[in-house]
Amino acid sequence: MKSCYFLGLFFLVTLKLSAQDTVVYQPNKINQFKLVPLPAIGSNPANGWLFGLAPSATWYMGHPQTTKMSNFVGNFLYTTKKQWIFSSRSNIFLNENKTILIGDWRYFITSQPTYGLGSSTPNDPAENPNQPGVWWGEQQMDFRLVRFYEAVLKRIGDSKFYLGAGYHLDIHSKVSSFQEEEITEVLEFAHDRYNTEMGFNTDKYTLSGISLNMVMENRDNSVSPYEKNFAWVQYKVNPPFLGSDQSSSLLLLDYRHYINLSERRKRNLIALWGFGNFLVSGKLPYMNLPGMGWDMFGRSGRAYAQGRFRGESMVYSEAEWRFPLQQNKETFGGTVFVNAASFSSKTTDEKLFEQFNPGYGVGLRVMINKQNRTTISADYGFGQKGNSGFYLNVNESF
């Protein structure tokens, strides 16, 4: 989930920037386990007020000179709308980087607005001109989500490349759509119409599959890179015999590049991100379609709410200038970013690249652990049609 929940956390951390904010457990010099038990207090229209923890941890599974740093980010939140949000995202490098474990585990009892499919959906609810009798624009959804994604990748020789397999499970249940305000029109919700036409239930559906993954891991640090690059290609197959309601396949492409602008100040850099998620074959339930902000760490689409745009396929790009704000210290930094996304939709007869949803914004960074580059990031993004948002995260956006 986007960490706009953590409003107030930023101010707490800036008042206590010291080693005392980090719990360090060192049974030996190899592990160097460091936990930052961040409190989370915030608010947003979909969830109301949220309270809980957003812990972040870093450690080494081998000698630091030969093994990259592993990391974990969690959310443990309760809201005034009686919602629970639990998540755990991790990148774990085993001894000498011979194996990578990539995990994304979630349990949500939550709600989220949806707007229909494609890049041209409006903000305000109205009848879809391409689908008479169906809502277009903002529609609220309650749902529960159980997600278990885990991939194991083995290093190919002494290279930067890894090859491996993964298992992926999504169970959406107790899904219901509604309008928060009283509206006289009696129209069918976009989620319900799509699922009915595609042969899925409207209240519960399962996606279960396996994936083939290839990763190039060449970053100097995975939580806050200063240089080099990263690439991930994943082909996922969801057959009914593994529990999926219908068969489907997806292709994910993810590439990130970091261009250092100063040898003396490595923190002064340009970061580039290209991301694509494509339905290759079969049919997907509505909430499993590629959507804004539903990447692993929920960082895409600053300027828009999570799920603001959704479609059968998506392409996303972002560029960010990161720079230090102090002449000789690394505590404070800033950023300026621009992004754009495009979605395809058969219901609106939209194809990729026919329409883009751009965003831009600025941000502030506070590095609370300089050795591991653990950072609190606060960003404000602006999008089209009055969309905007404040985002508070642990570590860099990508």
PDB file of N, CA and C in Angstrom, residues 292-379:
ATOM      1  N   MET A 292      -2.479   0.780 -11.210  1.00  0.00           N
ATOM      2  CA  MET A 292      -1.578   1.789 -10.660  1.00  0.00           C
ATOM      3  C   MET A 292      -1.344   1.535  -9.171  1.00  0.00           C
ATOM      4  N   GLY A 293      -0.066   1.533  -8.776  1.00  0.00           N
ATOM      5  CA  GLY A 293       0.273   1.390  -7.375  1.00  0.00           C
ATOM      6  C   GLY A 293       0.236  -0.029  -6.850  1.00  0.00           C
ATOM      7  N   TRP A 294       0.044  -1.017  -7.733  1.00  0.00           N
ATOM      8  CA  TRP A 294       0.009  -2.402  -7.285  1.00  0.00           C
ATOM      9  C   TRP A 294       1.291  -3.148  -7.631  1.00  0.00           C
ATOM     10  N   ASP A 295       2.387  -2.442  -7.886  1.00  0.00           N
ATOM     11  CA  ASP A 295       3.692  -3.075  -7.968  1.00  0.00           C
ATOM     12  C   ASP A 295       4.080  -3.559  -6.580  1.00  0.00           C
ATOM     13  N   MET A 296       5.179  -4.291  -6.482  1.00  0.00           N
ATOM     14  CA  MET A 296       5.512  -4.989  -5.241  1.00  0.00           C
ATOM     15  C   MET A 296       5.528  -4.066  -4.025  1.00  0.00           C
ATOM     16  N   PHE A 297       6.166  -2.907  -4.127  1.00  0.00           N
ATOM     17  CA  PHE A 297       6.276  -2.004  -2.988  1.00  0.00           C
ATOM     18  C   PHE A 297       5.261  -0.859  -3.053  1.00  0.00           C
ATOM     19  N   GLY A 298       4.366  -0.888  -4.040  1.00  0.00           N
ATOM     20  CA  GLY A 298       3.325   0.120  -4.136  1.00  0.00           C
ATOM     21  C   GLY A 298       3.847   1.518  -4.376  1.00  0.00           C
ATOM     22  N   ARG A 299       4.870   1.660  -5.213  1.00  0.00           N
ATOM     23  CA  ARG A 299       5.508   2.966  -5.394  1.00  0.00           C
ATOM     24  C   ARG A 299       5.169   3.637  -6.723  1.00  0.00           C
ATOM     25  N   SER A 300       4.529   2.947  -7.644  1.00  0.00           N
ATOM     26  CA  SER A 300       4.238   3.565  -8.942  1.00  0.00           C
ATOM     27  C   SER A 300       3.063   4.534  -8.819  1.00  0.00           C
ATOM     28  N   GLY A 301       3.102   5.580  -9.646  1.00  0.00           N
ATOM     29  CA  GLY A 301       1.968   6.487  -9.751  1.00  0.00           C
ATOM     30  C   GLY A 301       1.841   7.520  -8.675  1.00  0.00           C
ATOM     31  N   ARG A 302       2.977   8.028  -8.152  1.00  0.00           N
ATOM     32  CA  ARG A 302       2.861   9.150  -7.230  1.00  0.00           C
ATOM     33  C   ARG A 302       2.138  10.291  -7.944  1.00  0.00           C
ATOM     34  N   ALA A 303       1.108  10.830  -7.328  1.00  0.00           N
ATOM     35  CA  ALA A 303       0.150  11.804  -7.846  1.00  0.00           C
ATOM     36  C   ALA A 303      -1.232  11.202  -7.946  1.00  0.00           C
ATOM     37  N   TYR A 304      -1.338   9.858  -7.911  1.00  0.00           N
ATOM     38  CA  TYR A 304      -2.636   9.193  -8.038  1.00  0.00           C
ATOM     39  C   TYR A 304      -2.817   8.174  -6.908  1.00  0.00           C
ATOM     40  N   ALA A 305      -4.085   7.903  -6.593  1.00  0.00           N
ATOM     41  CA  ALA A 305      -4.393   6.903  -5.580  1.00  0.00           C
ATOM     42  C   ALA A 305      -4.114   5.510  -6.116  1.00  0.00           C
ATOM     43  N   GLN A 306      -3.806   4.591  -5.221  1.00  0.00           N
ATOM     44  CA  GLN A 306      -3.609   3.202  -5.622  1.00  0.00           C
ATOM     45  C   GLN A 306      -4.888   2.680  -6.276  1.00  0.00           C
ATOM     46  N   GLY A 307      -4.739   2.062  -7.457  1.00  0.00           N
ATOM     47  CA  GLY A 307      -5.890   1.552  -8.188  1.00  0.00           C
ATOM     48  C   GLY A 307      -6.631   2.599  -8.994  1.00  0.00           C
ATOM     49  N   ARG A 308      -6.094   3.821  -9.070  1.00  0.00           N
ATOM     50  CA  ARG A 308      -6.788   4.887  -9.815  1.00  0.00           C
ATOM     51  C   ARG A 308      -6.981   4.508 -11.281  1.00  0.00           C
ATOM     52  N   PHE A 309      -6.010   3.836 -11.874  1.00  0.00           N
ATOM     53  CA  PHE A 309      -6.129   3.351 -13.248  1.00  0.00           C
ATOM     54  C   PHE A 309      -5.854   1.856 -13.272  1.00  0.00           C
ATOM     55  N   ARG A 310      -6.555   1.159 -14.152  1.00  0.00           N
ATOM     56  CA  ARG A 310      -6.440  -0.284 -14.229  1.00  0.00           C
ATOM     57  C   ARG A 310      -6.801  -0.719 -15.653  1.00  0.00           C
ATOM     58  N   GLY A 311      -6.186  -1.811 -16.113  1.00  0.00           N
ATOM     59  CA  GLY A 311      -6.507  -2.294 -17.444  1.00  0.00           C
ATOM     60  C   GLY A 311      -5.903  -3.658 -17.703  1.00  0.00           C
ATOM     61  N   GLU A 312      -6.162  -4.194 -18.909  1.00  0.00           N
ATOM     62  CA  GLU A 312      -5.606  -5.505 -19.249  1.00  0.00           C
ATOM     63  C   GLU A 312      -4.085  -5.478 -19.316  1.00  0.00           C
ATOM     64  N   SER A 313      -3.531  -4.342 -19.701  1.00  0.00           N
ATOM     65  CA  SER A 313      -2.077  -4.178 -19.743  1.00  0.00           C
ATOM     66  C   SER A 313      -1.731  -2.754 -19.354  1.00  0.00           C
ATOM     67  N   MET A 314      -0.514  -2.564 -18.849  1.00  0.00           N
ATOM     68  CA  MET A 314      -0.072  -1.224 -18.464  1.00  0.00           C
ATOM     69  C   MET A 314       1.403  -1.038 -18.766  1.00  0.00           C
ATOM     70  N   VAL A 315       1.779   0.216 -19.015  1.00  0.00           N
ATOM     71  CA  VAL A 315       3.173   0.616 -19.168  1.00  0.00           C
ATOM     72  C   VAL A 315       3.386   1.855 -18.308  1.00  0.00           C
ATOM     73  N   TYR A 316       4.473   1.858 -17.551  1.00  0.00           N
ATOM     74  CA  TYR A 316       4.741   2.951 -16.617  1.00  0.00           C
ATOM     75  C   TYR A 316       6.201   3.367 -16.729  1.00  0.00           C
ATOM     76  N   SER A 317       6.456   4.668 -16.635  1.00  0.00           N
ATOM     77  CA  SER A 317       7.835   5.170 -16.657  1.00  0.00           C
ATOM     78  C   SER A 317       7.967   6.315 -15.662  1.00  0.00           C
ATOM     79  N   GLU A 318       9.183   6.455 -15.115  1.00  0.00           N
ATOM     80  CA  GLU A 318       9.432   7.513 -14.145  1.00  0.00           C
ATOM     81  C   GLU A 318      10.892   7.921 -14.188  1.00  0.00           C
ATOM     82  N   ALA A 319      11.115   9.214 -14.001  1.00  0.00           N
ATOM     83  CA  ALA A 319      12.468   9.762 -13.883  1.00  0.00           C
ATOM     84  C   ALA A 319      12.515  10.635 -12.643  1.00  0.00           C
ATOM     85  N   GLU A 320      13.628  10.532 -11.893  1.00  0.00           N
ATOM     86  CA  GLU A 320      13.738  11.249 -10.623  1.00  0.00           C
ATOM     87  C   GLU A 320      15.158  11.771 -10.442  1.00  0.00           C
ATOM     88  N   TRP A 321      15.260  13.031 -10.093  1.00  0.00           N
ATOM     89  CA  TRP A 321      16.560  13.616  -9.723  1.00  0.00           C
ATOM     90  C   TRP A 321      16.630  13.629  -8.206  1.00  0.00           C
ATOM     91  N   ARG A 322      17.639  12.930  -7.655  1.00  0.00           N
ATOM     92  CA  ARG A 322      17.876  12.868  -6.220  1.00  0.00           C
ATOM     93  C   ARG A 322      19.149  13.637  -5.889  1.00  0.00           C
ATOM     94  N   PHE A 323      19.121  14.448  -4.843  1.00  0.00           N
ATOM     95  CA  PHE A 323      20.257  15.311  -4.551  1.00  0.00           C
ATOM     96  C   PHE A 323      20.354  15.574  -3.049  1.00  0.00           C
ATOM     97  N   PRO A 324      21.571  15.805  -2.536  1.00  0.00           N
ATOM     98  CA  PRO A 324      21.746  16.151  -1.121  1.00  0.00           C
ATOM     99  C   PRO A 324      21.370  17.608  -0.870  1.00  0.00           C
ATOM    100  N   LEU A 325      20.899  17.887   0.331  1.00  0.00           N
ATOM    101  CA  LEU A 325      20.548  19.263   0.706  1.00  0.00           C
ATOM    102  C   LEU A 325      21.572  19.888   1.643  1.00  0.00           C
ATOM    103  N   GLN A 326      22.592  19.130   2.032  1.00  0.00           N
ATOM    104  CA  GLN A 326      23.646  19.641   2.913  1.00  0.00           C
ATOM    105  C   GLN A 326      24.985  19.512   2.204  1.00  0.00           C
ATOM    106  N   GLN A 327      25.859  20.441   2.469  1.00  0.00           N
ATOM    107  CA  GLN A 327      27.126  20.479   1.742  1.00  0.00           C
ATOM    108  C   GLN A 327      28.027  19.305   2.091  1.00  0.00           C
ATOM    109  N   ASN A 328      28.094  18.934   3.358  1.00  0.00           N
ATOM    110  CA  ASN A 328      29.029  17.888   3.766  1.00  0.00           C
ATOM    111  C   ASN A 328      28.377  16.766   4.564  1.00  0.00           C
ATOM    112  N   LYS A 329      27.071  16.748   4.642  1.00  0.00           N
ATOM    113  CA  LYS A 329      26.367  15.717   5.385  1.00  0.00           C
ATOM    114  C   LYS A 329      25.345  15.033   4.476  1.00  0.00           C
ATOM    115  N   GLU A 330      24.907  13.848   4.905  1.00  0.00           N
ATOM    116  CA  GLU A 330      23.982  13.061   4.099  1.00  0.00           C
ATOM    117  C   GLU A 330      22.595  12.919   4.729  1.00  0.00           C
ATOM    118  N   THR A 331      22.349  13.621   5.832  1.00  0.00           N
ATOM    119  CA  THR A 331      21.079  13.430   6.535  1.00  0.00           C
ATOM    120  C   THR A 331      19.890  13.844   5.684  1.00  0.00           C
ATOM    121  N   PHE A 332      19.926  15.036   5.099  1.00  0.00           N
ATOM    122  CA  PHE A 332      18.782  15.548   4.358  1.00  0.00           C
ATOM    123  C   PHE A 332      19.055  15.550   2.856  1.00  0.00           C
ATOM    124  N   GLY A 333      18.042  15.170   2.102  1.00  0.00           N
ATOM    125  CA  GLY A 333      18.123  15.189   0.649  1.00  0.00           C
ATOM    126  C   GLY A 333      16.787  15.579   0.053  1.00  0.00           C
ATOM    127  N   GLY A 334      16.788  15.819  -1.237  1.00  0.00           N
ATOM    128  CA  GLY A 334      15.564  16.207  -1.933  1.00  0.00           C
ATOM    129  C   GLY A 334      15.414  15.452  -3.237  1.00  0.00           C
ATOM    130  N   THR A 335      14.265  15.588  -3.852  1.00  0.00           N
ATOM    131  CA  THR A 335      14.026  14.937  -5.135  1.00  0.00           C
ATOM    132  C   THR A 335      12.983  15.696  -5.929  1.00  0.00           C
ATOM    133  N   VAL A 336      13.111  15.602  -7.237  1.00  0.00           N
ATOM    134  CA  VAL A 336      12.108  16.099  -8.183  1.00  0.00           C
ATOM    135  C   VAL A 336      11.809  14.958  -9.140  1.00  0.00           C
ATOM    136  N   PHE A 337      10.524  14.671  -9.387  1.00  0.00           N
ATOM    137  CA  PHE A 337      10.201  13.503 -10.202  1.00  0.00           C
ATOM    138  C   PHE A 337       9.083  13.803 -11.202  1.00  0.00           C
ATOM    139  N   VAL A 338       9.089  13.036 -12.280  1.00  0.00           N
ATOM    140  CA  VAL A 338       8.006  13.047 -13.268  1.00  0.00           C
ATOM    141  C   VAL A 338       7.702  11.590 -13.616  1.00  0.00           C
ATOM    142  N   ASN A 339       6.436  11.290 -13.900  1.00  0.00           N
ATOM    143  CA  ASN A 339       6.071   9.940 -14.296  1.00  0.00           C
ATOM    144  C   ASN A 339       4.909   9.973 -15.276  1.00  0.00           C
ATOM    145  N   ALA A 340       4.648   8.847 -15.896  1.00  0.00           N
ATOM    146  CA  ALA A 340       3.526   8.729 -16.825  1.00  0.00           C
ATOM    147  C   ALA A 340       3.151   7.265 -16.953  1.00  0.00           C
ATOM    148  N   ALA A 341       1.856   6.991 -17.159  1.00  0.00           N
ATOM    149  CA  ALA A 341       1.360   5.630 -17.298  1.00  0.00           C
ATOM    150  C   ALA A 341       0.327   5.571 -18.410  1.00  0.00           C
ATOM    151  N   SER A 342       0.212   4.393 -19.018  1.00  0.00           N
ATOM    152  CA  SER A 342      -0.793   4.158 -20.049  1.00  0.00           C
ATOM    153  C   SER A 342      -1.391   2.775 -19.829  1.00  0.00           C
ATOM    154  N   PHE A 343      -2.720   2.660 -20.012  1.00  0.00           N
ATOM    155  CA  PHE A 343      -3.435   1.415 -19.783  1.00  0.00           C
ATOM    156  C   PHE A 343      -4.296   1.073 -20.992  1.00  0.00           C
ATOM    157  N   SER A 344      -4.401  -0.201 -21.274  1.00  0.00           N
ATOM    158  CA  SER A 344      -5.297  -0.655 -22.330  1.00  0.00           C
ATOM    159  C   SER A 344      -6.579  -1.191 -21.716  1.00  0.00           C
ATOM    160  N   SER A 345      -7.671  -1.117 -22.473  1.00  0.00           N
ATOM    161  CA  SER A 345      -8.955  -1.621 -22.002  1.00  0.00           C
ATOM    162  C   SER A 345      -9.836  -1.985 -23.190  1.00  0.00           C
ATOM    163  N   LYS A 346     -10.306  -3.222 -23.191  1.00  0.00           N
ATOM    164  CA  LYS A 346     -11.224  -3.645 -24.243  1.00  0.00           C
ATOM    165  C   LYS A 346     -12.597  -3.014 -24.060  1.00  0.00           C
ATOM    166  N   THR A 347     -12.985  -2.716 -22.815  1.00  0.00           N
ATOM    167  CA  THR A 347     -14.314  -2.152 -22.572  1.00  0.00           C
ATOM    168  C   THR A 347     -14.440  -0.731 -23.112  1.00  0.00           C
ATOM    169  N   THR A 348     -13.341   0.015 -23.139  1.00  0.00           N
ATOM    170  CA  THR A 348     -13.356   1.366 -23.704  1.00  0.00           C
ATOM    171  C   THR A 348     -12.647   1.426 -25.046  1.00  0.00           C
ATOM    172  N   ASP A 349     -12.258   0.253 -25.554  1.00  0.00           N
ATOM    173  CA  ASP A 349     -11.574   0.145 -26.839  1.00  0.00           C
ATOM    174  C   ASP A 349     -10.297   0.996 -26.866  1.00  0.00           C
ATOM    175  N   GLU A 350      -9.575   1.018 -25.720  1.00  0.00           N
ATOM    176  CA  GLU A 350      -8.326   1.768 -25.632  1.00  0.00           C
ATOM    177  C   GLU A 350      -7.143   0.838 -25.831  1.00  0.00           C
ATOM    178  N   LYS A 351      -6.145   1.342 -26.518  1.00  0.00           N
ATOM    179  CA  LYS A 351      -4.909   0.605 -26.704  1.00  0.00           C
ATOM    180  C   LYS A 351      -3.788   1.320 -25.952  1.00  0.00           C
ATOM    181  N   LEU A 352      -2.735   0.564 -25.645  1.00  0.00           N
ATOM    182  CA  LEU A 352      -1.597   1.177 -24.968  1.00  0.00           C
ATOM    183  C   LEU A 352      -1.042   2.342 -25.778  1.00  0.00           C
ATOM    184  N   PHE A 353      -0.625   3.374 -25.078  1.00  0.00           N
ATOM    185  CA  PHE A 353       0.021   4.566 -25.624  1.00  0.00           C
ATOM    186  C   PHE A 353      -0.942   5.503 -26.355  1.00  0.00           C
ATOM    187  N   GLU A 354      -2.246   5.182 -26.375  1.00  0.00           N
ATOM    188  CA  GLU A 354      -3.207   6.116 -26.957  1.00  0.00           C
ATOM    189  C   GLU A 354      -3.427   7.307 -26.035  1.00  0.00           C
ATOM    190  N   GLN A 355      -3.327   7.058 -24.730  1.00  0.00           N
ATOM    191  CA  GLN A 355      -3.513   8.119 -23.750  1.00  0.00           C
ATOM    192  C   GLN A 355      -2.592   7.876 -22.561  1.00  0.00           C
ATOM    193  N   PHE A 356      -2.036   8.968 -22.021  1.00  0.00           N
ATOM    194  CA  PHE A 356      -1.120   8.887 -20.893  1.00  0.00           C
ATOM    195  C   PHE A 356      -1.685   9.659 -19.706  1.00  0.00           C
ATOM    196  N   ASN A 357      -1.321   9.199 -18.522  1.00  0.00           N
ATOM    197  CA  ASN A 357      -1.680   9.886 -17.285  1.00  0.00           C
ATOM    198  C   ASN A 357      -0.395  10.341 -16.607  1.00  0.00           C
ATOM    199  N   PRO A 358       0.012  11.594 -16.811  1.00  0.00           N
ATOM    200  CA  PRO A 358       1.280  12.070 -16.252  1.00  0.00           C
ATOM    201  C   PRO A 358       1.148  12.524 -14.805  1.00  0.00           C
ATOM    202  N   GLY A 359       2.275  12.533 -14.122  1.00  0.00           N
ATOM    203  CA  GLY A 359       2.363  13.058 -12.773  1.00  0.00           C
ATOM    204  C   GLY A 359       3.723  13.686 -12.547  1.00  0.00           C
ATOM    205  N   TYR A 360       3.802  14.552 -11.562  1.00  0.00           N
ATOM    206  CA  TYR A 360       5.077  15.187 -11.224  1.00  0.00           C
ATOM    207  C   TYR A 360       5.025  15.615  -9.768  1.00  0.00           C
ATOM    208  N   GLY A 361       6.197  15.880  -9.184  1.00  0.00           N
ATOM    209  CA  GLY A 361       6.188  16.312  -7.801  1.00  0.00           C
ATOM    210  C   GLY A 361       7.578  16.522  -7.229  1.00  0.00           C
ATOM    211  N   VAL A 362       7.621  16.802  -5.949  1.00  0.00           N
ATOM    212  CA  VAL A 362       8.867  17.050  -5.225  1.00  0.00           C
ATOM    213  C   VAL A 362       8.846  16.247  -3.936  1.00  0.00           C
ATOM    214  N   GLY A 363      10.035  16.048  -3.369  1.00  0.00           N
ATOM    215  CA  GLY A 363      10.094  15.267  -2.146  1.00  0.00           C
ATOM    216  C   GLY A 363      11.254  15.654  -1.258  1.00  0.00           C
ATOM    217  N   LEU A 364      11.172  15.223   0.001  1.00  0.00           N
ATOM    218  CA  LEU A 364      12.222  15.432   1.002  1.00  0.00           C
ATOM    219  C   LEU A 364      12.648  14.075   1.534  1.00  0.00           C
ATOM    220  N   ARG A 365      13.957  13.905   1.772  1.00  0.00           N
ATOM    221  CA  ARG A 365      14.504  12.656   2.277  1.00  0.00           C
ATOM    222  C   ARG A 365      15.248  12.909   3.592  1.00  0.00           C
ATOM    223  N   VAL A 366      15.064  11.987   4.549  1.00  0.00           N
ATOM    224  CA  VAL A 366      15.798  12.019   5.810  1.00  0.00           C
ATOM    225  C   VAL A 366      16.437  10.659   6.001  1.00  0.00           C
ATOM    226  N   MET A 367      17.767  10.598   5.968  1.00  0.00           N
ATOM    227  CA  MET A 367      18.483   9.344   6.121  1.00  0.00           C
ATOM    228  C   MET A 367      18.693   9.079   7.605  1.00  0.00           C
ATOM    229  N   ILE A 368      18.022   8.043   8.139  1.00  0.00           N
ATOM    230  CA  ILE A 368      18.082   7.772   9.573  1.00  0.00           C
ATOM    231  C   ILE A 368      19.121   6.720   9.920  1.00  0.00           C
ATOM    232  N   ASN A 369      19.682   6.058   8.907  1.00  0.00           N
ATOM    233  CA  ASN A 369      20.787   5.123   9.138  1.00  0.00           C
ATOM    234  C   ASN A 369      21.723   5.239   7.947  1.00  0.00           C
ATOM    235  N   LYS A 370      22.826   5.941   8.122  1.00  0.00           N
ATOM    236  CA  LYS A 370      23.714   6.240   6.999  1.00  0.00           C
ATOM    237  C   LYS A 370      24.476   5.014   6.525  1.00  0.00           C
ATOM    238  N   GLN A 371      24.768   4.081   7.408  1.00  0.00           N
ATOM    239  CA  GLN A 371      25.520   2.901   7.006  1.00  0.00           C
ATOM    240  C   GLN A 371      24.722   2.038   6.018  1.00  0.00           C
ATOM    241  N   ASN A 372      23.436   1.844   6.306  1.00  0.00           N
ATOM    242  CA  ASN A 372      22.589   1.024   5.441  1.00  0.00           C
ATOM    243  C   ASN A 372      21.701   1.846   4.514  1.00  0.00           C
ATOM    244  N   ARG A 373      21.779   3.186   4.616  1.00  0.00           N
ATOM    245  CA  ARG A 373      21.004   4.124   3.800  1.00  0.00           C
ATOM    246  C   ARG A 373      19.500   4.001   4.026  1.00  0.00           C
ATOM    247  N   THR A 374      19.089   3.586   5.205  1.00  0.00           N
ATOM    248  CA  THR A 374      17.664   3.564   5.527  1.00  0.00           C
ATOM    249  C   THR A 374      17.156   4.996   5.561  1.00  0.00           C
ATOM    250  N   THR A 375      16.084   5.253   4.803  1.00  0.00           N
ATOM    251  CA  THR A 375      15.649   6.622   4.570  1.00  0.00           C
ATOM    252  C   THR A 375      14.138   6.742   4.728  1.00  0.00           C
ATOM    253  N   ILE A 376      13.707   7.864   5.303  1.00  0.00           N
ATOM    254  CA  ILE A 376      12.297   8.227   5.295  1.00  0.00           C
ATOM    255  C   ILE A 376      12.088   9.202   4.142  1.00  0.00           C
ATOM    256  N   SER A 377      11.134   8.899   3.261  1.00  0.00           N
ATOM    257  CA  SER A 377      10.885   9.756   2.106  1.00  0.00           C
ATOM    258  C   SER A 377       9.475  10.324   2.170  1.00  0.00           C
ATOM    259  N   ALA A 378       9.367  11.631   1.962  1.00  0.00           N
ATOM    260  CA  ALA A 378       8.072  12.314   1.945  1.00  0.00           C
ATOM    261  C   ALA A 378       7.928  13.018   0.602  1.00  0.00           C
ATOM    262  N   ASP A 379       6.878  12.705  -0.145  1.00  0.00           N
ATOM    263  CA  ASP A 379       6.674  13.254  -1.483  1.00  0.00           C
ATOM    264  C   ASP A 379       5.279  13.823  -1.632  1.00  0.00           C
TER     265      ASP A 379
END
